[in-house]
Amino acid sequence: MDVIALKNIKKTYATGEAAVAALQGVSLAITQGEFVAIMGPSGSGKSTLLHLLGLLDRPDSGEYILCGKNITHLKDNQLALLRNHLMGFVFQQFHLLPRITSLENAELPLIYAGKRHLKEKAMERITEVGLAKRALHRPNELSGGEQQRVAIARALVNDPLIIFADEPTGNLDTKSQNEIMELITELNKKGKTVIMVTHEEEVAEYAHRIIRMRDGKIISDDKKAGRTKKDAAGDESISMNAILSETQTGAKRAELLDHFRQAFFAIVSHKMRSILSMLGILIGVAAVIAMLALGTGAQASIQKQLSSLGSNLLTIRPGSHRLHGVSLGVGTVTRFTFQDVDAIAKLPGVKLITPSVTDSAQLVYGNKNWNTQVQGTGTNYPAMRDSVPVAGRFFREDEVRSRARVAVIGNTVLKNLFGEANPLNQFIRIKRISFKVIGVLPQKGSAGWRDQDDVVVIPITTAMYRLSGKQYIDSIDVEVADIALMDEVQDNISGLLIKRHRIPANKTEDAFEIRNMTDIKKTLEATTRTMSLLLGAIAAISLLVGGIGIMNIMLVSVTERTREIGLRKAIGARDSDIMGQFLIEAVTMTFAGGVAGVAFGALIAFLISVVAGWTVIISLFSVLLATMFSICVGLIFGLWPARQAARLNPIEALRYE
Ligand code: ADP
């Protein structure tokens, strides 16, 4: 049976203006078990013919019948299957992948066949070509002859029907040449069909049939007498349909793992390049993590401070005394009295109320001085401000009535005046007036730039009448019973004050202001949310830049590895295999960069919290987001280079310099 039959094959290369007719109607039949040498002067079309025979290229016209099946119009992927299962290639330049061992080189075709026990099978072949001892060496540690043996082992590993050899000894010395040719002859004796291109007569001597070409045509076809081929046709009948259908379905599962292995090799073998390209993603992801941690932390600490202010709170203050530096005169500013407080307290929906005056004053205890804020207030203060003393007690109603000289101090005051000593029942001087310390307020931390613990709280009456001589109340805090009533209560208070102070309709805006804590909270929350978004956006941009970096590297790597891609295709990788490998490579890099970035970002966030004392919170959400994002970056930016790689024509890729 003819293993190969070509009918009137033509191939023309169009380069620039001139079209080169490399093959001008070649017809040829090759029988199972033959050893054919194709000879002819340079440019006669030998290589073109071999590449067409080896399904590495397609003819312009004519028919190709392989094992009785017309395969002229099969798809690229089907041709890849046939190359993988029926053909083995040995090239003049060996085309071994430089960064993996001989054994790994030899097992490559098995990967694309989706077979298992790769190492064992590849080792058998390596032993067969006499290189068992060198199996774990890389190609650059081997001589030319040894490299070609590895290439032969690779060609044999899938147990092909036909071996194609393109000037297999072109780069070798005479000794190696003879060894390689004996190896090939041996294979032929075992039943493999061998088709070889050579321009050396002594090499061609090994063949049983010599086809000579000139100007794209066969000019002679000599079969040597006396060398009868074996009757191999019978027992080696090939079911083409079985091959074409079998590998469509089977053996896919194993391949993904192998792609990962290939991608891993590629990444590890270009360590520096891989690390540099991961760096972009790493920085991007670290930025996302750190910035989101800062944003979330800021949000949480603002939340905490807001809740320490008490909720459902309204603060009423007189209107501003000055507008653009000009006094608005008497009558525009409302002066609050205790009668106002009593009146507001009677409004429905008002739960608690406390008036207050603030002043700053010099505190003295023993030989220590401290300047702080003195707040005069009522007995509802602890409940409304979530400030029940942690030591001692707050002042009572009778103490307010009697203008008692008692003080409750904040933590900062405590530290500065008393240090570690017990302040309770000690006497401090505020503006030279002696006060007894009766309690210590709980710690609140700082709200922005203001230290909330730098305060001393005294009865409002004492503050007004003994300390500052103020006649009026500075502000009134109101706690509303239910958050739903906030607006209603605010309106009622407003109406009440307008009535009580007879504020003319055109002055109501300036006369007093009522601040709504809930509104302030909402505004602050919205602000921090915007801030987080902004930070996130900046981080996303850096991820994008990182992604473009990856794309760049992948594109460079496609170009750099064009010959590798060509080789992989020649030994049976389908477009999807190449694409898969490159995509997995990109995604693996971005994913690894992402994971490292998460760790690095967490470290930065941690350092910020330690050094600057800011609250940072690393949410699971941000970690997942960043990781997902880095995978997507790999997919998106790896896609184009992967497609470019997959599209390459095997023979052009192989010849790429
Ligand atoms: P040989 O192997 O006998 O030296 P080839 O088959 O390589 O000859 O080439 C046959 C002719 O086709 C030559 O004239 C060569 O210049 C031309 N040729 C081969 N490959 C290409 C190509 N990729 N593009 C353009 N012309 C080509």
XYZ file of C-alpha atoms and ligand atoms in Angstrom, residues 11-15 20-23 39-51 57 166-167 197 213 216 651-652 655, ligand 1:
58
model
C 3.417 25.544 -4.641
C 4.276 29.144 -5.437
C 5.804 31.633 -3.038
C 4.858 35.238 -3.600
C 7.681 37.381 -2.310
C 8.744 31.800 -7.105
C 7.288 28.557 -8.348
C 8.916 26.232 -5.820
C 7.004 23.124 -6.912
C 18.278 15.381 -3.704
C 18.929 18.313 -5.959
C 20.722 21.641 -6.133
C 19.936 24.439 -3.756
C 16.603 26.111 -4.515
C 15.256 23.121 -6.424
C 12.297 22.708 -4.069
C 13.520 19.816 -1.871
C 12.626 21.432 1.453
C 9.335 22.738 0.148
C 8.424 19.216 -0.917
C 9.464 17.746 2.421
C 7.422 20.328 4.338
C 2.702 23.573 4.863
C 15.652 17.617 6.639
C 19.439 17.529 6.095
C 16.340 15.654 2.178
C 14.759 17.487 -8.292
C 10.522 22.424 -8.741
C 7.141 26.116 8.929
C 7.505 29.901 8.868
C 12.484 29.172 9.980
P 15.868 23.647 -1.564
O 15.435 23.039 -0.292
O 15.966 22.658 -2.658
O 17.092 24.467 -1.449
P 13.503 25.196 -1.261
O 12.392 24.230 -1.316
O 13.929 25.695 0.037
O 14.742 24.629 -2.060
O 13.106 26.459 -2.140
C 12.588 26.405 -3.443
C 12.402 27.797 -3.972
O 11.397 28.444 -3.235
C 13.655 28.645 -3.821
O 13.783 29.448 -4.977
C 13.400 29.483 -2.624
O 13.997 30.752 -2.785
C 11.892 29.610 -2.636
N 11.344 29.694 -1.274
C 11.428 28.738 -0.334
N 10.766 29.107 0.783
C 10.287 30.353 0.548
C 9.515 31.285 1.300
N 9.106 31.028 2.535
N 9.205 32.462 0.715
C 9.606 32.724 -0.533
N 10.307 31.890 -1.305
C 10.666 30.713 -0.776
